[in-house]
Amino acid sequence: MKRVFSGVKPTGHLTLGNYLGALRQWAEVDQHRADSLFCVVDLHALTVDHDPARVRRLSRQAATLLLASGLDPDLCTVFVQSHVDEHARLSYLLECVATDGEMRRMIQYKEKAARERERGGSVRLSLLTYPVLMAADILAYGTHEVPVGDDQAQHVELARDLAGRFNQRYGHTFVVPKATLPAVAARVMNLQEPASKMGKSDDFGPGIVYLLDEPEVVRRKMMRAVTDSGREVVYDRAGRPGVANLLEILAACTGGDPAAMSAGYGSYGALKKDAAEAVVAVLEPLQARHRELCADPGYVERVLRDGAEKARGMARPVVDRAYRAIGLLPPLTEAAADAQSGITAEAVTASAAEAALNAAR
Ligand code: TRP
């Protein structure tokens, strides 16, 4: 079966963009068709200025929302990145395979670093190495497919390059993964800034619908969405980005086609109203499930603990293999254990020598 891995970063409250662009696809499609892992990538939240208490809170909330979105721990593995040491262990090895030029060419790094410097802040080294950690997330699990938005395609491409390079230099160790983009509404745009994505880390509150926004708040934000000059409702992403975004949101929520749906509207107001109600209807069951989960925090904790244990079991052998392949000496006790289970000839020899030594004593 295909192995699928994806992650969500606890740097802000999850948005409608996260749901329609990723979470819904994971819940409705991916967890049923593949052996899949969905991870709250909290280590990635430390790459920019952060408040420890907030990261903790957002991590728990993100995990709860993944479950509220329909991820089923009986079908997939839901866990928190920092609970599995293998990510950080592998990240270091991959840093020894990646180059500094390669990192500096990453678009997201360039943009985020520029923004950080503009604010007068310093750029954390981990922001530069972020894509390596992301590659480790992916490669540690022998992942075949990574469902992500197109802004992450370059990072997945890097993971492919690193996997290929490592395999070539040190022997076949990693599956070479590929990005898969969701079919519908891969990109929900900011309601106030339809040229930019509805991202959770941006501070453009009025243009962002959060998954936990009350219905009244959702309606207000939708009704105040920026539209374009002109009056008739046409689907034109480049020329009418505001209206196109509303049509896409409506289509994604109701399972229609944005271009076809535009024909049904004579005014922007009617479109906004329907889109708002469609969003409210999609969020309602999710929010109800979220409330239930919040009332039973022990359940979420158990899911995360079991998820981490399962994830560890998958990642550990892959990362251990990478450690051996790249030239790190196995610890003696582990070599002996390997010998008992007959894993490597080298380990067997080492353990035989050890036994002889012990016998001579
Ligand atoms: N970088 C991704 C984002 O910003 C989050 C992420 C981290 C991720 N590690 C991953 C996504 C591994 C997919 C696979 O959205």
Short mmCIF file of C-alpha atoms and ligand atoms in Angstrom, two decimals:
data_model
loop_
_atom_site.label_atom_id
_atom_site.label_comp_id
_atom_site.label_asym_id
_atom_site.label_seq_id
_atom_site.Cartn_x
_atom_site.Cartn_y
_atom_site.Cartn_z
CA MET A 1 0.00 0.00 0.00
CA LYS A 2 1.10 3.57 -0.68
CA ARG A 3 2.51 5.49 2.26
CA VAL A 4 1.25 9.08 2.57
CA PHE A 5 2.63 11.73 4.92
CA SER A 6 1.57 15.31 5.50
CA GLY A 7 1.84 17.88 8.23
CA VAL A 8 0.33 21.01 9.62
CA LYS A 9 2.33 23.66 11.43
CA PRO A 10 0.94 25.06 14.72
CA THR A 11 1.83 28.67 14.00
CA GLY A 12 -1.73 30.00 13.98
CA HIS A 13 -5.35 28.94 14.20
CA LEU A 14 -6.31 26.61 11.37
CA THR A 15 -8.30 28.20 8.57
CA LEU A 16 -10.87 27.37 5.96
CA GLY A 17 -7.93 27.33 3.55
CA ASN A 18 -6.26 24.55 5.56
CA TYR A 19 -9.50 22.59 5.60
CA LEU A 20 -10.55 22.89 1.95
CA GLY A 21 -6.99 22.72 0.66
CA ALA A 22 -5.72 19.87 2.80
CA LEU A 23 -7.54 18.47 5.84
CA ARG A 24 -10.72 17.54 4.03
CA GLN A 25 -8.81 15.70 1.33
CA TRP A 26 -6.81 13.83 3.98
CA ALA A 27 -9.99 12.77 5.77
CA GLU A 28 -12.20 12.00 2.78
CA VAL A 29 -9.65 10.52 0.41
CA ASP A 30 -6.13 9.88 1.66
CA GLN A 31 -6.78 7.99 4.89
CA HIS A 32 -8.98 5.53 3.00
CA ARG A 33 -6.67 4.87 0.09
CA ALA A 34 -3.26 4.80 1.73
CA ASP A 35 -1.30 3.96 4.83
CA SER A 36 -1.17 7.56 5.96
CA LEU A 37 0.40 9.68 8.67
CA PHE A 38 -0.74 13.19 9.62
CA CYS A 39 1.52 15.14 11.85
CA VAL A 40 1.35 18.34 13.88
CA VAL A 41 4.81 19.62 13.00
CA ASP A 42 5.56 21.57 16.14
CA LEU A 43 9.33 21.69 15.66
CA HIS A 44 8.66 23.74 12.54
CA ALA A 45 6.79 26.31 14.62
CA LEU A 46 10.04 27.20 16.40
CA THR A 47 11.69 28.58 13.27
CA VAL A 48 10.22 32.04 13.78
CA ASP A 49 9.70 34.20 16.84
CA HIS A 50 7.34 32.19 19.05
CA ASP A 51 5.64 32.10 22.42
CA PRO A 52 6.11 28.68 24.07
CA ALA A 53 2.68 28.63 25.71
CA ARG A 54 1.00 29.56 22.44
CA VAL A 55 2.80 26.85 20.47
CA ARG A 56 1.69 24.29 23.07
CA ARG A 57 -1.89 25.51 22.87
CA LEU A 58 -1.96 25.60 19.08
CA SER A 59 -0.40 22.15 18.83
CA ARG A 60 -3.11 20.62 20.96
CA GLN A 61 -5.77 22.56 19.06
CA ALA A 62 -4.38 21.50 15.67
CA ALA A 63 -4.38 17.85 16.74
CA THR A 64 -7.97 18.16 17.96
CA LEU A 65 -9.02 19.82 14.71
CA LEU A 66 -7.39 17.08 12.64
CA LEU A 67 -9.61 14.60 14.46
CA ALA A 68 -12.64 16.90 14.23
CA SER A 69 -12.06 17.09 10.47
CA GLY A 70 -12.62 13.37 10.25
CA LEU A 71 -9.19 11.79 10.56
CA ASP A 72 -9.83 8.43 12.17
CA PRO A 73 -7.04 6.94 14.31
CA ASP A 74 -8.21 3.49 13.25
CA LEU A 75 -7.46 4.38 9.63
CA CYS A 76 -4.42 6.63 9.88
CA THR A 77 -1.72 7.77 12.29
CA VAL A 78 -2.13 11.17 13.92
CA PHE A 79 0.78 12.40 16.03
CA VAL A 80 2.97 15.27 17.12
CA GLN A 81 6.38 15.63 15.48
CA SER A 82 8.38 16.35 18.64
CA HIS A 83 7.09 13.12 20.22
CA VAL A 84 9.15 11.13 17.74
CA ASP A 85 12.90 11.76 17.99
CA GLU A 86 13.54 10.24 14.58
CA HIS A 87 12.67 13.52 12.80
CA ALA A 88 15.47 15.46 14.46
CA ARG A 89 17.88 12.52 14.21
CA LEU A 90 17.38 12.19 10.50
CA SER A 91 17.35 15.93 9.90
CA TYR A 92 21.01 16.15 10.97
CA LEU A 93 22.04 13.42 8.55
CA LEU A 94 20.25 15.16 5.73
CA GLU A 95 22.03 18.40 6.61
CA CYS A 96 25.16 16.48 5.71
CA VAL A 97 23.72 15.76 2.27
CA ALA A 98 22.12 19.15 1.49
CA THR A 99 24.12 22.20 0.48
CA ASP A 100 23.93 25.69 1.81
CA GLY A 101 23.26 27.11 -1.67
CA GLU A 102 20.32 24.78 -2.08
CA MET A 103 18.80 26.05 1.16
CA ARG A 104 19.27 29.70 0.30
CA ARG A 105 17.48 29.22 -3.01
CA MET A 106 14.21 28.13 -1.34
CA ILE A 107 11.52 30.67 -2.18
CA GLN A 108 9.77 30.43 1.16
CA TYR A 109 13.04 31.01 3.00
CA LYS A 110 13.84 34.05 0.90
CA GLU A 111 10.40 35.55 1.48
CA LYS A 112 10.22 34.81 5.19
CA ALA A 113 13.78 35.89 5.86
CA ALA A 114 13.18 39.17 4.02
CA ARG A 115 10.01 39.80 6.05
CA GLU A 116 11.81 38.99 9.29
CA ARG A 117 14.66 41.37 8.46
CA GLU A 118 12.21 44.10 7.49
CA ARG A 119 10.71 43.86 10.96
CA GLY A 120 14.21 44.34 12.33
CA GLY A 121 14.30 40.80 13.70
CA SER A 122 16.99 38.21 13.27
CA VAL A 123 16.57 35.13 11.10
CA ARG A 124 16.85 31.86 12.99
CA LEU A 125 19.23 29.32 11.53
CA SER A 126 16.38 26.81 11.76
CA LEU A 127 14.41 28.88 9.24
CA LEU A 128 17.17 28.18 6.72
CA THR A 129 17.32 24.47 7.55
CA TYR A 130 13.52 24.10 7.79
CA PRO A 131 13.19 22.28 4.44
CA VAL A 132 15.74 19.69 5.61
CA LEU A 133 13.66 18.91 8.66
CA MET A 134 10.63 18.69 6.41
CA ALA A 135 12.53 16.27 4.17
CA ALA A 136 13.33 14.21 7.28
CA ASP A 137 9.61 14.16 8.21
CA ILE A 138 8.85 12.70 4.82
CA LEU A 139 11.79 10.35 4.30
CA ALA A 140 11.73 8.79 7.78
CA TYR A 141 8.52 6.99 6.87
CA GLY A 142 9.34 5.69 3.43
CA THR A 143 6.69 8.08 2.13
CA HIS A 144 5.52 7.75 -1.48
CA GLU A 145 3.15 10.71 -1.65
CA VAL A 146 2.97 14.05 0.11
CA PRO A 147 -0.37 15.85 -0.30
CA VAL A 148 0.44 19.56 0.05
CA GLY A 149 -0.49 22.94 -1.37
CA ASP A 150 1.55 24.20 -4.30
CA ASP A 151 3.53 26.55 -2.02
CA GLN A 152 5.15 23.42 -0.57
CA ALA A 153 5.98 21.79 -3.90
CA GLN A 154 9.54 23.15 -3.89
CA HIS A 155 10.18 21.68 -0.44
CA VAL A 156 8.94 18.26 -1.53
CA GLU A 157 11.16 18.56 -4.60
CA LEU A 158 14.09 19.10 -2.24
CA ALA A 159 13.13 15.99 -0.28
CA ARG A 160 13.22 14.08 -3.57
CA ASP A 161 16.66 15.45 -4.41
CA LEU A 162 18.05 14.62 -0.97
CA ALA A 163 16.63 11.10 -1.05
CA GLY A 164 18.11 10.47 -4.49
CA ARG A 165 21.48 11.91 -3.55
CA PHE A 166 21.67 9.94 -0.30
CA ASN A 167 20.72 6.71 -2.06
CA GLN A 168 23.30 7.26 -4.74
CA ARG A 169 26.12 8.04 -2.34
CA TYR A 170 25.42 5.63 0.48
CA GLY A 171 23.28 2.90 -1.02
CA HIS A 172 19.56 2.58 -1.38
CA THR A 173 17.97 3.78 1.86
CA PHE A 174 15.03 6.08 1.12
CA VAL A 175 11.89 5.94 -0.95
CA VAL A 176 11.90 8.92 -3.33
CA PRO A 177 8.63 10.76 -2.58
CA LYS A 178 6.47 13.00 -4.73
CA ALA A 179 4.04 15.84 -4.03
CA THR A 180 0.36 15.41 -4.84
CA LEU A 181 -1.83 18.46 -5.16
CA PRO A 182 -5.49 18.17 -4.15
CA ALA A 183 -7.96 18.27 -7.03
CA VAL A 184 -10.29 21.01 -5.80
CA ALA A 185 -9.66 24.33 -4.06
CA ALA A 186 -5.96 23.78 -3.61
CA ARG A 187 -5.70 27.45 -2.82
CA VAL A 188 -8.30 29.44 -0.92
CA MET A 189 -7.30 33.09 -1.01
CA ASN A 190 -7.50 35.78 1.65
CA LEU A 191 -10.94 37.46 1.49
CA GLN A 192 -9.41 40.91 1.85
CA GLU A 193 -6.32 40.22 -0.26
CA PRO A 194 -7.40 37.76 -2.94
CA ALA A 195 -3.91 37.81 -4.43
CA SER A 196 -2.48 36.01 -1.41
CA LYS A 197 -3.28 32.66 0.14
CA MET A 198 -5.54 32.37 3.19
CA GLY A 199 -2.63 31.46 5.46
CA LYS A 200 -2.92 30.94 9.19
CA SER A 201 0.33 32.68 10.04
CA ASP A 202 -0.66 36.00 8.46
CA ASP A 203 -2.26 38.65 10.61
CA PHE A 204 -4.96 39.56 8.10
CA GLY A 205 -7.78 38.58 10.49
CA PRO A 206 -10.79 40.01 8.58
CA GLY A 207 -9.80 38.14 5.40
CA ILE A 208 -9.33 34.79 7.11
CA VAL A 209 -12.08 32.38 8.11
CA TYR A 210 -10.85 30.29 11.02
CA LEU A 211 -12.26 26.81 11.53
CA LEU A 212 -13.45 27.76 15.00
CA ASP A 213 -15.05 31.09 14.03
CA GLU A 214 -18.66 31.40 15.21
CA PRO A 215 -21.23 31.29 12.36
CA GLU A 216 -21.96 35.01 12.78
CA VAL A 217 -18.28 35.85 12.43
CA VAL A 218 -18.02 33.64 9.34
CA ARG A 219 -21.00 35.39 7.74
CA ARG A 220 -19.61 38.83 8.49
CA LYS A 221 -16.19 38.03 7.03
CA MET A 222 -17.71 36.46 3.93
CA MET A 223 -20.12 39.36 3.35
CA ARG A 224 -17.25 41.84 3.64
CA ALA A 225 -15.04 39.99 1.19
CA VAL A 226 -13.38 42.24 -1.36
CA THR A 227 -14.92 41.86 -4.78
CA ASP A 228 -13.87 43.40 -8.05
CA SER A 229 -15.06 46.33 -10.05
CA GLY A 230 -17.68 45.26 -12.55
CA ARG A 231 -21.05 43.80 -11.71
CA GLU A 232 -21.72 40.53 -13.42
CA VAL A 233 -20.54 37.35 -11.78
CA VAL A 234 -17.92 35.69 -13.97
CA TYR A 235 -15.22 33.19 -13.10
CA ASP A 236 -11.92 34.80 -14.01
CA ARG A 237 -9.07 34.05 -11.64
CA ALA A 238 -6.67 36.59 -13.05
CA GLY A 239 -9.06 39.42 -13.89
CA ARG A 240 -11.56 39.00 -11.03
CA PRO A 241 -9.65 37.32 -8.21
CA GLY A 242 -12.09 38.34 -5.45
CA VAL A 243 -15.16 36.92 -7.16
CA ALA A 244 -13.26 33.86 -8.37
CA ASN A 245 -12.25 33.15 -4.78
CA LEU A 246 -15.87 33.31 -3.59
CA LEU A 247 -16.96 31.03 -6.43
CA GLU A 248 -14.20 28.57 -5.58
CA ILE A 249 -15.09 28.55 -1.91
CA LEU A 250 -18.76 28.00 -2.76
CA ALA A 251 -17.92 25.27 -5.25
CA ALA A 252 -15.55 23.54 -2.84
CA CYS A 253 -18.15 23.59 -0.07
CA THR A 254 -21.04 22.35 -2.18
CA GLY A 255 -19.20 20.07 -4.59
CA GLY A 256 -19.87 22.16 -7.70
CA ASP A 257 -17.79 23.72 -10.44
CA PRO A 258 -16.91 27.42 -10.00
CA ALA A 259 -17.28 28.40 -13.66
CA ALA A 260 -20.64 26.64 -13.99
CA MET A 261 -21.89 28.11 -10.74
CA SER A 262 -21.13 31.68 -11.81
CA ALA A 263 -24.04 31.46 -14.26
CA GLY A 264 -26.50 31.16 -11.39
CA TYR A 265 -25.71 34.61 -9.97
CA GLY A 266 -26.83 38.05 -11.01
CA SER A 267 -25.13 39.96 -8.22
CA TYR A 268 -22.14 39.82 -5.93
CA GLY A 269 -24.39 40.08 -2.89
CA ALA A 270 -26.29 36.88 -3.67
CA LEU A 271 -23.04 35.03 -4.33
CA LYS A 272 -21.56 36.19 -1.02
CA LYS A 273 -24.67 35.14 0.86
CA ASP A 274 -24.69 31.62 -0.61
CA ALA A 275 -20.95 31.23 -0.16
CA ALA A 276 -21.26 32.33 3.48
CA GLU A 277 -24.04 29.82 4.18
CA ALA A 278 -22.11 27.07 2.42
CA VAL A 279 -19.08 27.72 4.62
CA VAL A 280 -21.22 27.79 7.79
CA ALA A 281 -22.77 24.46 6.79
CA VAL A 282 -19.36 22.88 6.24
CA LEU A 283 -17.96 24.16 9.55
CA GLU A 284 -20.95 23.27 11.71
CA PRO A 285 -20.37 19.49 12.06
CA LEU A 286 -16.65 20.04 12.40
CA GLN A 287 -17.17 22.48 15.26
CA ALA A 288 -19.65 20.17 16.97
CA ARG A 289 -17.12 17.33 16.83
CA HIS A 290 -14.44 19.70 18.10
CA ARG A 291 -16.58 20.55 21.13
CA GLU A 292 -17.03 16.85 21.87
CA LEU A 293 -13.31 16.21 21.66
CA CYS A 294 -12.54 19.17 23.91
CA ALA A 295 -14.85 17.67 26.52
CA ASP A 296 -12.72 14.52 26.51
CA PRO A 297 -9.07 15.65 26.53
CA GLY A 298 -7.94 12.22 27.71
CA TYR A 299 -9.09 10.76 24.40
CA VAL A 300 -7.04 13.18 22.31
CA GLU A 301 -4.01 12.54 24.52
CA ARG A 302 -4.37 8.81 24.05
CA VAL A 303 -4.68 9.16 20.29
CA LEU A 304 -1.49 11.22 20.19
CA ARG A 305 0.40 8.84 22.46
CA ASP A 306 -0.60 5.80 20.42
CA GLY A 307 0.08 7.69 17.20
CA ALA A 308 3.59 8.63 18.31
CA GLU A 309 4.31 5.05 19.28
CA LYS A 310 3.16 3.74 15.94
CA ALA A 311 5.10 6.44 14.09
CA ARG A 312 8.25 5.68 16.06
CA GLY A 313 7.98 2.04 15.13
CA MET A 314 7.88 2.94 11.45
CA ALA A 315 10.59 5.61 11.48
CA ARG A 316 13.11 3.97 13.75
CA PRO A 317 14.33 1.21 11.39
CA VAL A 318 14.54 3.61 8.45
CA VAL A 319 16.57 6.17 10.36
CA ASP A 320 18.80 3.49 11.92
CA ARG A 321 19.51 2.17 8.45
CA ALA A 322 20.46 5.67 7.32
CA TYR A 323 22.84 6.00 10.30
CA ARG A 324 24.62 2.82 9.31
CA ALA A 325 24.68 3.65 5.62
CA ILE A 326 26.27 7.05 6.10
CA GLY A 327 29.11 5.61 8.16
CA LEU A 328 28.14 5.90 11.81
CA LEU A 329 29.29 3.08 14.04
CA PRO A 330 26.48 1.07 15.58
CA PRO A 331 26.54 1.05 19.38
CA LEU A 332 27.86 -2.33 20.53
CA THR A 333 24.73 -3.41 22.35
CA GLU A 334 22.65 -2.66 19.30
CA ALA A 335 25.08 -4.57 17.09
CA ALA A 336 24.71 -7.56 19.36
CA ALA A 337 20.94 -7.27 19.20
CA ASP A 338 21.12 -6.99 15.42
CA ALA A 339 23.28 -10.10 15.28
CA GLN A 340 20.72 -12.06 17.23
CA SER A 341 18.05 -11.15 14.77
CA GLY A 342 20.52 -11.72 11.92
CA ILE A 343 20.22 -8.28 10.36
CA THR A 344 23.72 -7.55 9.03
CA ALA A 345 26.71 -9.72 8.32
CA GLU A 346 28.97 -7.04 9.74
CA ALA A 347 27.03 -7.01 12.99
CA VAL A 348 27.18 -10.80 13.19
CA THR A 349 30.97 -10.74 12.87
CA ALA A 350 31.25 -8.05 15.52
CA SER A 351 29.13 -10.04 17.90
CA ALA A 352 31.05 -13.28 17.23
CA ALA A 353 34.26 -11.46 18.06
CA GLU A 354 32.69 -10.18 21.21
CA ALA A 355 31.55 -13.68 22.20
CA ALA A 356 35.05 -15.05 21.63
CA LEU A 357 36.45 -12.29 23.76
CA ASN A 358 34.00 -13.07 26.53
CA ALA A 359 34.78 -16.79 26.34
CA ALA A 360 38.51 -16.05 26.69
CA ARG A 361 37.93 -14.04 29.86
N1 TRP B 1 6.03 23.04 5.54
C1 TRP B 1 4.67 22.63 5.61
C2 TRP B 1 3.78 23.88 5.63
O1 TRP B 1 4.23 24.95 5.93
C3 TRP B 1 4.39 21.80 6.84
C4 TRP B 1 5.18 20.54 6.85
C5 TRP B 1 6.26 20.26 7.62
C6 TRP B 1 4.95 19.41 6.03
N2 TRP B 1 6.72 19.02 7.37
C7 TRP B 1 5.95 18.45 6.41
C8 TRP B 1 4.02 19.09 5.04
C9 TRP B 1 6.04 17.21 5.77
C10 TRP B 1 4.11 17.85 4.41
C11 TRP B 1 5.12 16.93 4.77
O2 TRP B 1 2.61 23.76 5.34
#
